[in-house]
Amino acid sequence: MHGTQKTALRHDWKLEKAQAIFGQPFNDLIFEAQTVHRQFFDANEVQVSTLLSIKTGGCPEDCSYCSQSSHFDTGVEATKLMDVDEVLDGARRAKEGGATRYCMGAAWRSPKDRDMDDLCDMVSQVRDMGLETCMTLGMLTDTQAQRLADAGLDYYNHNIDTSRDYYDQIITTRTFDDRLETLQNVREAGMKVCCGGILGMGEQDGDRVSMLVTLANLDPHPESVPINMLMKIDGTPLAQQDDADALSFIRTIALARILMPKSMVRLSAGREHMSDELQALAFLAGANSIFVGDKLLTTKNPGKERDSQLFDRLGLSPMPLTSTPA
Ligand code: SAM
Ligand code: DTB
Ligand code: SF4
């Protein structure tokens, strides 16, 4: 920190101010983001997570980007909740692959109470392996959130996906406020929050800024902020959507870093279609977390080989686990 004061964490961001930061000359924006980044992180370390879909497809929600919604014919086959042992095998492989966090996702509107015992077993046993745990299971009641927290769940992922104004263009089976309510239940149960969104769904820059202002005005900030580039899925309403401008994507990452200085900003879905150069820009803009492994939930992710070359080319190293579970 060279004796200078660290940027203060704020929760009173105004849209206009955030828009001005987002819209400044690109070089100035990247410099500001990188300056903030270096106050809180080692700029050459990237946190590594791995995803597993523990219950795939057949989801009653109509999220227009999603391969797992039963409203669209995407060819994804619906499965039942995986056995605990199978999930643990996956966690072992994730650890061998260098991940420090294991994120388990289910295609549900919300978990059924009858599933809670198995989910809690998964959490406590994955945690016992020395991995951080994350789940994303849809909406949670306060009691469900508390059960998962008591089992040792470190993070809960629940994305707001886009701006409040654009939300009903993307999803009609739940509201933006439903999402915020679950986030509050997660917080009150004492878990860390992972919350972000998707770019490339036809939203404007103003929606991207507005989404980040909503996140930055949560107190505390979400500890983890995934920024996904839409993976276009045949059969969904967004299959033919035009790509988001790549530099606007980088600006969004930079703004996330500036508004939420201490949070992990995850370069999430979409890396499969990104060049090394674009990913390098994302890291320069303050992204410091990725998913590794061949697969996200149902779509492709760059494999081990490509990612280790990327890390070598950029002189990056995996971030060691700081908050060791148990
Ligand atoms: N059903 C739960 C829910 O919606 O909260 C958990 C799983 S859901 C697949 C997790 C997140 O993945 C979504 O909120 C969305 O942001 C992201 N996602 C889903 N499909 C995507 C796609 N095709 N491209 C990019 N991100 C996607
Ligand atoms: C998040 O924001 N991105 C991850 C994780 N949270 C659960 C999911 C990405 C899913 C990409 C589409 C798929 O593989 O089906
Ligand atoms: Fe269901 Fe989640 Fe996909 Fe929406 S994003 S359809 S809630 S699995």
mmCIF file of C-alpha atoms and ligand atoms in Angstrom:
data_model
loop_
_atom_site.group_PDB
_atom_site.id
_atom_site.type_symbol
_atom_site.label_atom_id
_atom_site.label_comp_id
_atom_site.label_asym_id
_atom_site.label_seq_id
_atom_site.Cartn_x
_atom_site.Cartn_y
_atom_site.Cartn_z
ATOM 1 C CA MET A 1 0.000 0.000 0.000
ATOM 2 C CA HIS A 2 3.049 2.304 0.040
ATOM 3 C CA GLY A 3 1.663 4.316 2.974
ATOM 4 C CA THR A 4 -1.383 5.651 1.122
ATOM 5 C CA GLN A 5 -4.873 5.169 2.463
ATOM 6 C CA LYS A 6 -7.076 2.356 1.209
ATOM 7 C CA THR A 7 -10.212 3.177 -0.745
ATOM 8 C CA ALA A 8 -13.173 3.172 1.659
ATOM 9 C CA LEU A 9 -16.025 0.706 1.133
ATOM 10 C CA ARG A 10 -19.212 2.576 0.251
ATOM 11 C CA HIS A 11 -22.842 1.478 0.080
ATOM 12 C CA ASP A 12 -24.387 4.744 -1.089
ATOM 13 C CA TRP A 13 -23.452 4.698 -4.782
ATOM 14 C CA LYS A 14 -25.551 6.892 -7.055
ATOM 15 C CA LEU A 15 -26.346 5.766 -10.582
ATOM 16 C CA GLU A 16 -24.969 8.981 -12.113
ATOM 17 C CA LYS A 17 -21.606 8.638 -10.365
ATOM 18 C CA ALA A 18 -21.311 4.976 -11.356
ATOM 19 C CA GLN A 19 -22.219 5.858 -14.944
ATOM 20 C CA ALA A 20 -19.494 8.505 -14.998
ATOM 21 C CA ILE A 21 -16.885 6.005 -13.774
ATOM 22 C CA PHE A 22 -18.062 3.427 -16.349
ATOM 23 C CA GLY A 23 -18.003 5.941 -19.201
ATOM 24 C CA GLN A 24 -14.609 7.586 -18.611
ATOM 25 C CA PRO A 25 -11.835 6.997 -21.169
ATOM 26 C CA PHE A 26 -10.971 3.299 -21.217
ATOM 27 C CA ASN A 27 -7.360 3.728 -20.100
ATOM 28 C CA ASP A 28 -8.410 5.879 -17.143
ATOM 29 C CA LEU A 29 -11.048 3.323 -16.123
ATOM 30 C CA ILE A 30 -8.623 0.399 -16.256
ATOM 31 C CA PHE A 31 -5.991 2.379 -14.338
ATOM 32 C CA GLU A 32 -8.506 3.242 -11.605
ATOM 33 C CA ALA A 33 -9.699 -0.370 -11.361
ATOM 34 C CA GLN A 34 -6.145 -1.738 -11.232
ATOM 35 C CA THR A 35 -5.191 0.826 -8.578
ATOM 36 C CA VAL A 36 -8.116 -0.219 -6.373
ATOM 37 C CA HIS A 37 -7.393 -3.895 -7.050
ATOM 38 C CA ARG A 38 -3.803 -3.616 -5.835
ATOM 39 C CA GLN A 39 -4.903 -2.031 -2.546
ATOM 40 C CA PHE A 40 -6.729 -5.198 -1.554
ATOM 41 C CA PHE A 41 -5.258 -8.087 -3.559
ATOM 42 C CA ASP A 42 -2.125 -9.572 -5.006
ATOM 43 C CA ALA A 43 -2.695 -8.554 -8.640
ATOM 44 C CA ASN A 44 -1.187 -11.797 -9.974
ATOM 45 C CA GLU A 45 -3.357 -14.224 -8.019
ATOM 46 C CA VAL A 46 -6.626 -15.678 -9.241
ATOM 47 C CA GLN A 47 -9.051 -17.620 -7.038
ATOM 48 C CA VAL A 48 -10.068 -20.961 -8.533
ATOM 49 C CA SER A 49 -13.499 -22.560 -8.126
ATOM 50 C CA THR A 50 -15.086 -25.645 -9.685
ATOM 51 C CA LEU A 51 -18.771 -26.178 -10.476
ATOM 52 C CA LEU A 52 -20.887 -29.299 -10.330
ATOM 53 C CA SER A 53 -24.509 -29.611 -11.357
ATOM 54 C CA ILE A 54 -25.969 -31.746 -8.562
ATOM 55 C CA LYS A 55 -29.485 -31.640 -10.047
ATOM 56 C CA THR A 56 -29.832 -30.865 -13.729
ATOM 57 C CA GLY A 57 -32.754 -29.660 -15.883
ATOM 58 C CA GLY A 58 -36.531 -29.780 -15.523
ATOM 59 C CA CYS A 59 -36.641 -26.409 -13.764
ATOM 60 C CA PRO A 60 -40.071 -24.722 -13.480
ATOM 61 C CA GLU A 61 -38.612 -21.190 -13.850
ATOM 62 C CA ASP A 62 -38.548 -19.480 -17.264
ATOM 63 C CA CYS A 63 -35.132 -17.710 -17.219
ATOM 64 C CA SER A 64 -34.743 -17.018 -20.922
ATOM 65 C CA TYR A 65 -30.997 -17.714 -20.951
ATOM 66 C CA CYS A 66 -31.121 -21.111 -19.304
ATOM 67 C CA SER A 67 -30.600 -24.578 -20.775
ATOM 68 C CA GLN A 68 -32.295 -26.115 -17.720
ATOM 69 C CA SER A 69 -35.713 -24.457 -17.860
ATOM 70 C CA SER A 70 -38.568 -26.861 -18.629
ATOM 71 C CA HIS A 71 -40.190 -24.042 -20.644
ATOM 72 C CA PHE A 72 -37.723 -24.529 -23.505
ATOM 73 C CA ASP A 73 -36.646 -27.480 -25.600
ATOM 74 C CA THR A 74 -32.876 -27.443 -25.214
ATOM 75 C CA GLY A 75 -32.098 -31.153 -25.230
ATOM 76 C CA VAL A 76 -30.845 -31.079 -21.616
ATOM 77 C CA GLU A 77 -32.060 -34.179 -19.808
ATOM 78 C CA ALA A 78 -33.578 -33.755 -16.348
ATOM 79 C CA THR A 79 -31.943 -35.709 -13.510
ATOM 80 C CA LYS A 80 -32.710 -36.345 -9.856
ATOM 81 C CA LEU A 81 -30.577 -34.947 -7.031
ATOM 82 C CA MET A 82 -27.175 -36.694 -7.123
ATOM 83 C CA ASP A 83 -26.112 -39.103 -4.393
ATOM 84 C CA VAL A 84 -23.869 -37.641 -1.722
ATOM 85 C CA ASP A 85 -21.021 -40.037 -2.688
ATOM 86 C CA GLU A 86 -21.050 -38.901 -6.291
ATOM 87 C CA VAL A 87 -20.831 -35.280 -5.192
ATOM 88 C CA LEU A 88 -17.872 -36.134 -2.951
ATOM 89 C CA ASP A 89 -16.077 -37.869 -5.861
ATOM 90 C CA GLY A 90 -16.502 -34.670 -7.853
ATOM 91 C CA ALA A 91 -15.151 -32.608 -4.966
ATOM 92 C CA ARG A 92 -12.065 -34.822 -4.737
ATOM 93 C CA ARG A 93 -11.393 -34.331 -8.464
ATOM 94 C CA ALA A 94 -11.962 -30.578 -8.125
ATOM 95 C CA LYS A 95 -9.390 -30.424 -5.323
ATOM 96 C CA GLU A 96 -6.886 -32.409 -7.388
ATOM 97 C CA GLY A 97 -7.542 -29.959 -10.239
ATOM 98 C CA GLY A 98 -6.443 -27.084 -7.994
ATOM 99 C CA ALA A 99 -9.809 -25.671 -6.909
ATOM 100 C CA THR A 100 -10.192 -24.172 -3.428
ATOM 101 C CA ARG A 101 -13.967 -23.697 -3.674
ATOM 102 C CA TYR A 102 -16.584 -26.195 -4.754
ATOM 103 C CA CYS A 103 -19.852 -24.800 -6.055
ATOM 104 C CA MET A 104 -22.857 -27.130 -6.223
ATOM 105 C CA GLY A 105 -25.776 -26.029 -8.387
ATOM 106 C CA ALA A 106 -29.347 -27.332 -8.643
ATOM 107 C CA ALA A 107 -32.000 -26.483 -11.252
ATOM 108 C CA TRP A 108 -34.721 -25.680 -8.753
ATOM 109 C CA ARG A 109 -37.047 -22.765 -8.072
ATOM 110 C CA SER A 110 -36.270 -23.606 -4.445
ATOM 111 C CA PRO A 111 -35.183 -26.746 -2.558
ATOM 112 C CA LYS A 112 -37.817 -29.114 -1.128
ATOM 113 C CA ASP A 113 -37.581 -29.678 2.611
ATOM 114 C CA ARG A 114 -37.103 -33.424 1.943
ATOM 115 C CA ASP A 115 -33.813 -32.637 0.146
ATOM 116 C CA MET A 116 -32.345 -30.629 3.002
ATOM 117 C CA ASP A 117 -30.736 -33.598 4.836
ATOM 118 C CA ASP A 118 -28.791 -34.694 1.752
ATOM 119 C CA LEU A 119 -27.780 -31.120 0.931
ATOM 120 C CA CYS A 120 -26.491 -30.590 4.467
ATOM 121 C CA ASP A 121 -24.505 -33.855 4.276
ATOM 122 C CA MET A 122 -22.901 -32.702 1.041
ATOM 123 C CA VAL A 123 -21.916 -29.391 2.607
ATOM 124 C CA SER A 124 -20.386 -30.803 5.764
ATOM 125 C CA GLN A 125 -18.475 -33.558 3.979
ATOM 126 C CA VAL A 126 -17.097 -31.336 1.200
ATOM 127 C CA ARG A 127 -16.019 -28.884 3.884
ATOM 128 C CA ASP A 128 -14.264 -31.695 5.760
ATOM 129 C CA MET A 129 -12.157 -32.246 2.632
ATOM 130 C CA GLY A 130 -10.700 -28.755 3.114
ATOM 131 C CA LEU A 131 -12.632 -27.029 0.350
ATOM 132 C CA GLU A 132 -14.742 -23.912 0.672
ATOM 133 C CA THR A 133 -18.371 -24.729 -0.079
ATOM 134 C CA CYS A 134 -20.874 -22.872 -2.224
ATOM 135 C CA MET A 135 -24.393 -23.828 -3.256
ATOM 136 C CA THR A 136 -26.916 -22.354 -5.654
ATOM 137 C CA LEU A 137 -30.349 -23.917 -5.231
ATOM 138 C CA GLY A 138 -32.829 -21.135 -6.036
ATOM 139 C CA MET A 139 -34.904 -19.271 -3.468
ATOM 140 C CA LEU A 140 -34.402 -20.111 0.217
ATOM 141 C CA THR A 141 -36.644 -19.523 3.210
ATOM 142 C CA ASP A 142 -34.983 -18.230 6.362
ATOM 143 C CA THR A 143 -35.167 -21.721 7.922
ATOM 144 C CA GLN A 144 -33.574 -23.401 4.896
ATOM 145 C CA ALA A 145 -30.819 -20.779 4.842
ATOM 146 C CA GLN A 146 -30.155 -21.377 8.541
ATOM 147 C CA ARG A 147 -29.938 -25.164 8.061
ATOM 148 C CA LEU A 148 -27.350 -24.778 5.302
ATOM 149 C CA ALA A 149 -25.382 -22.266 7.358
ATOM 150 C CA ASP A 150 -25.416 -24.624 10.350
ATOM 151 C CA ALA A 151 -24.101 -27.434 8.116
ATOM 152 C CA GLY A 152 -21.133 -25.174 7.308
ATOM 153 C CA LEU A 153 -22.042 -23.694 3.919
ATOM 154 C CA ASP A 154 -19.592 -20.847 3.281
ATOM 155 C CA TYR A 155 -21.205 -19.138 0.258
ATOM 156 C CA TYR A 156 -24.636 -19.033 -1.322
ATOM 157 C CA ASN A 157 -24.861 -18.037 -5.002
ATOM 158 C CA HIS A 158 -28.022 -16.237 -6.061
ATOM 159 C CA ASN A 159 -27.688 -13.846 -9.008
ATOM 160 C CA ILE A 160 -29.785 -10.775 -9.694
ATOM 161 C CA ASP A 161 -28.759 -11.354 -13.338
ATOM 162 C CA THR A 162 -29.531 -7.858 -14.705
ATOM 163 C CA SER A 163 -30.989 -4.467 -13.750
ATOM 164 C CA ARG A 164 -34.282 -4.127 -11.891
ATOM 165 C CA ASP A 165 -35.781 -2.444 -14.990
ATOM 166 C CA TYR A 166 -34.752 -5.164 -17.453
ATOM 167 C CA TYR A 167 -35.499 -8.121 -15.153
ATOM 168 C CA ASP A 168 -39.020 -8.883 -16.415
ATOM 169 C CA GLN A 169 -37.768 -9.068 -20.013
ATOM 170 C CA ILE A 170 -35.673 -12.076 -18.972
ATOM 171 C CA ILE A 171 -37.672 -13.890 -16.265
ATOM 172 C CA THR A 172 -41.396 -13.787 -15.524
ATOM 173 C CA THR A 173 -41.776 -16.563 -12.940
ATOM 174 C CA ARG A 174 -40.169 -14.563 -10.102
ATOM 175 C CA THR A 175 -39.319 -10.942 -9.361
ATOM 176 C CA PHE A 176 -36.190 -8.946 -8.669
ATOM 177 C CA ASP A 177 -37.479 -8.451 -5.119
ATOM 178 C CA ASP A 178 -37.821 -12.246 -4.656
ATOM 179 C CA ARG A 179 -34.089 -12.443 -5.400
ATOM 180 C CA LEU A 180 -33.259 -9.702 -2.886
ATOM 181 C CA GLU A 181 -35.353 -11.438 -0.237
ATOM 182 C CA THR A 182 -33.377 -14.687 -0.542
ATOM 183 C CA LEU A 183 -30.127 -12.719 -0.429
ATOM 184 C CA GLN A 184 -31.289 -11.197 2.844
ATOM 185 C CA ASN A 185 -32.177 -14.628 4.277
ATOM 186 C CA VAL A 186 -28.694 -15.849 3.314
ATOM 187 C CA ARG A 187 -27.059 -12.867 5.019
ATOM 188 C CA GLU A 188 -29.131 -13.177 8.169
ATOM 189 C CA ALA A 189 -28.181 -16.857 8.427
ATOM 190 C CA GLY A 190 -24.523 -15.744 8.477
ATOM 191 C CA MET A 191 -23.349 -17.013 5.088
ATOM 192 C CA LYS A 192 -21.248 -15.177 2.518
ATOM 193 C CA VAL A 193 -23.069 -13.943 -0.549
ATOM 194 C CA CYS A 194 -22.125 -14.694 -4.163
ATOM 195 C CA CYS A 195 -24.238 -12.535 -6.455
ATOM 196 C CA GLY A 196 -23.772 -11.174 -9.957
ATOM 197 C CA GLY A 197 -25.288 -11.330 -13.386
ATOM 198 C CA ILE A 198 -25.096 -12.003 -17.101
ATOM 199 C CA LEU A 199 -24.094 -9.747 -19.995
ATOM 200 C CA GLY A 200 -25.208 -10.242 -23.567
ATOM 201 C CA MET A 201 -28.963 -10.643 -22.971
ATOM 202 C CA GLY A 202 -29.867 -7.512 -24.983
ATOM 203 C CA GLU A 203 -29.436 -5.162 -22.003
ATOM 204 C CA GLN A 204 -27.903 -1.695 -22.400
ATOM 205 C CA ASP A 205 -24.844 -0.264 -20.638
ATOM 206 C CA GLY A 206 -27.245 1.542 -18.263
ATOM 207 C CA ASP A 207 -28.625 -1.845 -17.134
ATOM 208 C CA ARG A 208 -25.106 -3.145 -16.500
ATOM 209 C CA VAL A 209 -24.271 -0.109 -14.361
ATOM 210 C CA SER A 210 -27.607 -0.276 -12.541
ATOM 211 C CA MET A 211 -27.116 -3.979 -11.723
ATOM 212 C CA LEU A 212 -23.718 -3.218 -10.167
ATOM 213 C CA VAL A 213 -25.087 -0.256 -8.194
ATOM 214 C CA THR A 214 -27.747 -2.575 -6.685
ATOM 215 C CA LEU A 215 -24.997 -5.017 -5.650
ATOM 216 C CA ALA A 216 -22.655 -2.306 -4.349
ATOM 217 C CA ASN A 217 -25.406 -0.802 -2.209
ATOM 218 C CA LEU A 218 -25.915 -4.080 -0.350
ATOM 219 C CA ASP A 219 -24.236 -3.801 3.042
ATOM 220 C CA PRO A 220 -21.975 -5.737 3.282
ATOM 221 C CA HIS A 221 -21.046 -6.119 -0.399
ATOM 222 C CA PRO A 222 -21.423 -9.635 -1.838
ATOM 223 C CA GLU A 223 -18.062 -11.292 -1.120
ATOM 224 C CA SER A 224 -18.153 -12.818 -4.585
ATOM 225 C CA VAL A 225 -19.467 -11.174 -7.776
ATOM 226 C CA PRO A 226 -19.740 -13.463 -10.815
ATOM 227 C CA ILE A 227 -19.912 -11.656 -14.156
ATOM 228 C CA ASN A 228 -21.111 -14.117 -16.797
ATOM 229 C CA MET A 229 -21.081 -13.678 -20.560
ATOM 230 C CA LEU A 230 -24.221 -15.320 -21.942
ATOM 231 C CA MET A 231 -23.662 -18.863 -23.194
ATOM 232 C CA LYS A 232 -26.209 -18.951 -26.024
ATOM 233 C CA ILE A 233 -28.321 -22.066 -25.746
ATOM 234 C CA ASP A 234 -30.257 -23.438 -28.743
ATOM 235 C CA GLY A 235 -33.952 -23.594 -27.976
ATOM 236 C CA THR A 236 -33.954 -20.650 -25.534
ATOM 237 C CA PRO A 237 -35.376 -17.213 -26.427
ATOM 238 C CA LEU A 238 -31.848 -15.739 -26.268
ATOM 239 C CA ALA A 239 -30.258 -18.264 -28.643
ATOM 240 C CA GLN A 240 -29.850 -15.713 -31.460
ATOM 241 C CA GLN A 241 -29.009 -12.723 -29.262
ATOM 242 C CA ASP A 242 -26.267 -10.383 -30.556
ATOM 243 C CA ASP A 243 -23.008 -10.578 -28.597
ATOM 244 C CA ALA A 244 -22.387 -7.983 -25.902
ATOM 245 C CA ASP A 245 -19.598 -5.583 -26.871
ATOM 246 C CA ALA A 246 -16.404 -7.086 -25.433
ATOM 247 C CA LEU A 247 -15.057 -3.732 -24.240
ATOM 248 C CA SER A 248 -18.337 -2.973 -22.455
ATOM 249 C CA PHE A 249 -17.900 -6.354 -20.742
ATOM 250 C CA ILE A 250 -14.427 -5.267 -19.589
ATOM 251 C CA ARG A 251 -15.798 -1.895 -18.446
ATOM 252 C CA THR A 252 -18.410 -3.768 -16.382
ATOM 253 C CA ILE A 253 -15.717 -5.819 -14.661
ATOM 254 C CA ALA A 254 -13.709 -2.658 -13.952
ATOM 255 C CA LEU A 255 -16.758 -0.942 -12.461
ATOM 256 C CA ALA A 256 -17.487 -3.990 -10.280
ATOM 257 C CA ARG A 257 -13.902 -3.826 -8.978
ATOM 258 C CA ILE A 258 -14.137 -0.086 -8.246
ATOM 259 C CA LEU A 259 -17.561 -0.228 -6.554
ATOM 260 C CA MET A 260 -16.769 -3.395 -4.551
ATOM 261 C CA PRO A 261 -13.015 -3.186 -3.873
ATOM 262 C CA LYS A 262 -12.706 -6.155 -1.488
ATOM 263 C CA SER A 263 -14.968 -8.590 -3.347
ATOM 264 C CA MET A 264 -13.822 -11.430 -5.570
ATOM 265 C CA VAL A 265 -14.945 -10.520 -9.092
ATOM 266 C CA ARG A 266 -15.394 -13.746 -11.024
ATOM 267 C CA LEU A 267 -14.884 -13.990 -14.774
ATOM 268 C CA SER A 268 -17.540 -16.723 -14.953
ATOM 269 C CA ALA A 269 -19.421 -18.233 -17.891
ATOM 270 C CA GLY A 270 -18.240 -17.429 -21.407
ATOM 271 C CA ARG A 271 -14.477 -17.958 -21.098
ATOM 272 C CA GLU A 272 -14.791 -20.841 -23.578
ATOM 273 C CA HIS A 273 -15.377 -18.281 -26.348
ATOM 274 C CA MET A 274 -12.887 -15.656 -25.128
ATOM 275 C CA SER A 275 -9.348 -15.168 -26.409
ATOM 276 C CA ASP A 276 -6.433 -15.157 -23.965
ATOM 277 C CA GLU A 277 -6.145 -11.443 -24.746
ATOM 278 C CA LEU A 278 -9.711 -10.681 -23.684
ATOM 279 C CA GLN A 279 -9.290 -12.698 -20.491
ATOM 280 C CA ALA A 280 -6.030 -10.825 -19.816
ATOM 281 C CA LEU A 281 -7.949 -7.544 -20.088
ATOM 282 C CA ALA A 282 -10.570 -8.873 -17.666
ATOM 283 C CA PHE A 283 -7.847 -9.655 -15.103
ATOM 284 C CA LEU A 284 -6.307 -6.235 -15.701
ATOM 285 C CA ALA A 285 -9.736 -4.692 -15.040
ATOM 286 C CA GLY A 286 -9.840 -6.445 -11.655
ATOM 287 C CA ALA A 287 -11.355 -9.889 -12.196
ATOM 288 C CA ASN A 288 -9.633 -12.290 -9.796
ATOM 289 C CA SER A 289 -11.591 -15.506 -9.815
ATOM 290 C CA ILE A 290 -12.553 -18.140 -12.410
ATOM 291 C CA PHE A 291 -14.204 -21.534 -12.730
ATOM 292 C CA VAL A 292 -11.843 -24.296 -13.830
ATOM 293 C CA GLY A 293 -12.753 -27.683 -15.267
ATOM 294 C CA ASP A 294 -14.149 -28.838 -18.622
ATOM 295 C CA LYS A 295 -17.729 -27.994 -17.762
ATOM 296 C CA LEU A 296 -19.738 -25.268 -16.048
ATOM 297 C CA LEU A 297 -23.230 -26.630 -15.267
ATOM 298 C CA THR A 298 -24.349 -27.813 -18.708
ATOM 299 C CA THR A 299 -22.001 -25.897 -21.037
ATOM 300 C CA LYS A 300 -18.311 -26.008 -21.868
ATOM 301 C CA ASN A 301 -15.476 -24.318 -20.031
ATOM 302 C CA PRO A 302 -11.802 -24.182 -21.094
ATOM 303 C CA GLY A 303 -10.096 -27.314 -19.792
ATOM 304 C CA LYS A 304 -7.061 -27.669 -17.532
ATOM 305 C CA GLU A 305 -4.562 -27.509 -20.395
ATOM 306 C CA ARG A 306 -5.754 -24.197 -21.806
ATOM 307 C CA ASP A 307 -6.048 -22.611 -18.369
ATOM 308 C CA SER A 308 -2.589 -23.636 -17.264
ATOM 309 C CA GLN A 309 -1.202 -22.130 -20.494
ATOM 310 C CA LEU A 310 -3.186 -18.957 -19.809
ATOM 311 C CA PHE A 311 -1.797 -18.724 -16.260
ATOM 312 C CA ASP A 312 1.739 -19.304 -17.603
ATOM 313 C CA ARG A 313 1.403 -16.696 -20.337
ATOM 314 C CA LEU A 314 0.149 -14.101 -17.845
ATOM 315 C CA GLY A 315 2.343 -15.074 -14.883
ATOM 316 C CA LEU A 316 -0.746 -15.743 -12.774
ATOM 317 C CA SER A 317 -0.918 -18.158 -9.872
ATOM 318 C CA PRO A 318 -3.852 -19.727 -8.035
ATOM 319 C CA MET A 319 -4.887 -17.846 -4.897
ATOM 320 C CA PRO A 320 -4.226 -19.925 -1.779
ATOM 321 C CA LEU A 321 -7.160 -20.616 0.502
ATOM 322 C CA THR A 322 -7.189 -17.807 3.037
ATOM 323 C CA SER A 323 -10.219 -18.672 5.135
ATOM 324 C CA THR A 324 -9.534 -22.355 5.743
ATOM 325 C CA PRO A 325 -12.761 -24.171 6.578
ATOM 326 C CA ALA A 326 -13.138 -26.167 9.816
HETATM 327 N N1 SAM B 1 -31.541 -22.454 -10.140
HETATM 328 C C1 SAM B 1 -30.703 -21.656 -9.378
HETATM 329 C C2 SAM B 1 -30.877 -20.183 -9.640
HETATM 330 O O1 SAM B 1 -31.301 -19.806 -10.708
HETATM 331 O O2 SAM B 1 -30.526 -19.409 -8.750
HETATM 332 C C3 SAM B 1 -29.238 -22.016 -9.473
HETATM 333 C C4 SAM B 1 -28.615 -22.392 -10.793
HETATM 334 S S1 SAM B 1 -28.555 -21.118 -12.053
HETATM 335 C C5 SAM B 1 -28.082 -22.065 -13.453
HETATM 336 C C6 SAM B 1 -27.145 -20.109 -11.618
HETATM 337 C C7 SAM B 1 -26.831 -18.909 -12.461
HETATM 338 O O3 SAM B 1 -26.148 -19.302 -13.639
HETATM 339 C C8 SAM B 1 -27.985 -18.076 -12.988
HETATM 340 O O4 SAM B 1 -28.461 -17.191 -12.028
HETATM 341 C C9 SAM B 1 -27.345 -17.327 -14.141
HETATM 342 O O5 SAM B 1 -26.845 -16.084 -13.715
HETATM 343 C C10 SAM B 1 -26.193 -18.253 -14.575
HETATM 344 N N2 SAM B 1 -26.481 -18.823 -15.910
HETATM 345 C C11 SAM B 1 -27.404 -19.754 -16.192
HETATM 346 N N3 SAM B 1 -27.424 -20.032 -17.517
HETATM 347 C C12 SAM B 1 -26.498 -19.245 -18.087
HETATM 348 C C13 SAM B 1 -26.054 -19.056 -19.432
HETATM 349 N N4 SAM B 1 -26.596 -19.733 -20.445
HETATM 350 N N5 SAM B 1 -25.065 -18.179 -19.662
HETATM 351 C C14 SAM B 1 -24.509 -17.488 -18.636
HETATM 352 N N6 SAM B 1 -24.885 -17.617 -17.357
HETATM 353 C C15 SAM B 1 -25.869 -18.473 -17.069
HETATM 354 C C1 DTB B 2 -22.713 -18.084 -11.924
HETATM 355 O O1 DTB B 2 -22.890 -16.858 -11.845
HETATM 356 N N1 DTB B 2 -22.311 -18.721 -12.994
HETATM 357 C C2 DTB B 2 -22.286 -20.161 -12.773
HETATM 358 C C3 DTB B 2 -22.602 -20.247 -11.267
HETATM 359 N N2 DTB B 2 -22.957 -18.915 -10.926
HETATM 360 C C4 DTB B 2 -23.582 -21.228 -10.777
HETATM 361 C C5 DTB B 2 -23.187 -20.887 -13.688
HETATM 362 C C6 DTB B 2 -22.870 -20.650 -15.138
HETATM 363 C C7 DTB B 2 -23.792 -21.505 -15.949
HETATM 364 C C8 DTB B 2 -23.508 -21.391 -17.412
HETATM 365 C C9 DTB B 2 -24.472 -22.144 -18.232
HETATM 366 C C10 DTB B 2 -24.438 -23.627 -18.053
HETATM 367 O O2 DTB B 2 -23.345 -24.245 -17.958
HETATM 368 O O3 DTB B 2 -25.514 -24.226 -18.066
HETATM 369 FE FE1 SF4 B 3 -33.997 -22.721 -13.176
HETATM 370 FE FE2 SF4 B 3 -31.843 -21.442 -12.245
HETATM 371 FE FE3 SF4 B 3 -32.054 -22.084 -14.876
HETATM 372 FE FE4 SF4 B 3 -33.590 -20.178 -13.878
HETATM 373 S S1 SF4 B 3 -31.336 -20.148 -13.994
HETATM 374 S S2 SF4 B 3 -34.279 -21.859 -15.212
HETATM 375 S S3 SF4 B 3 -33.983 -20.938 -11.812
HETATM 376 S S4 SF4 B 3 -31.891 -23.488 -13.164
#
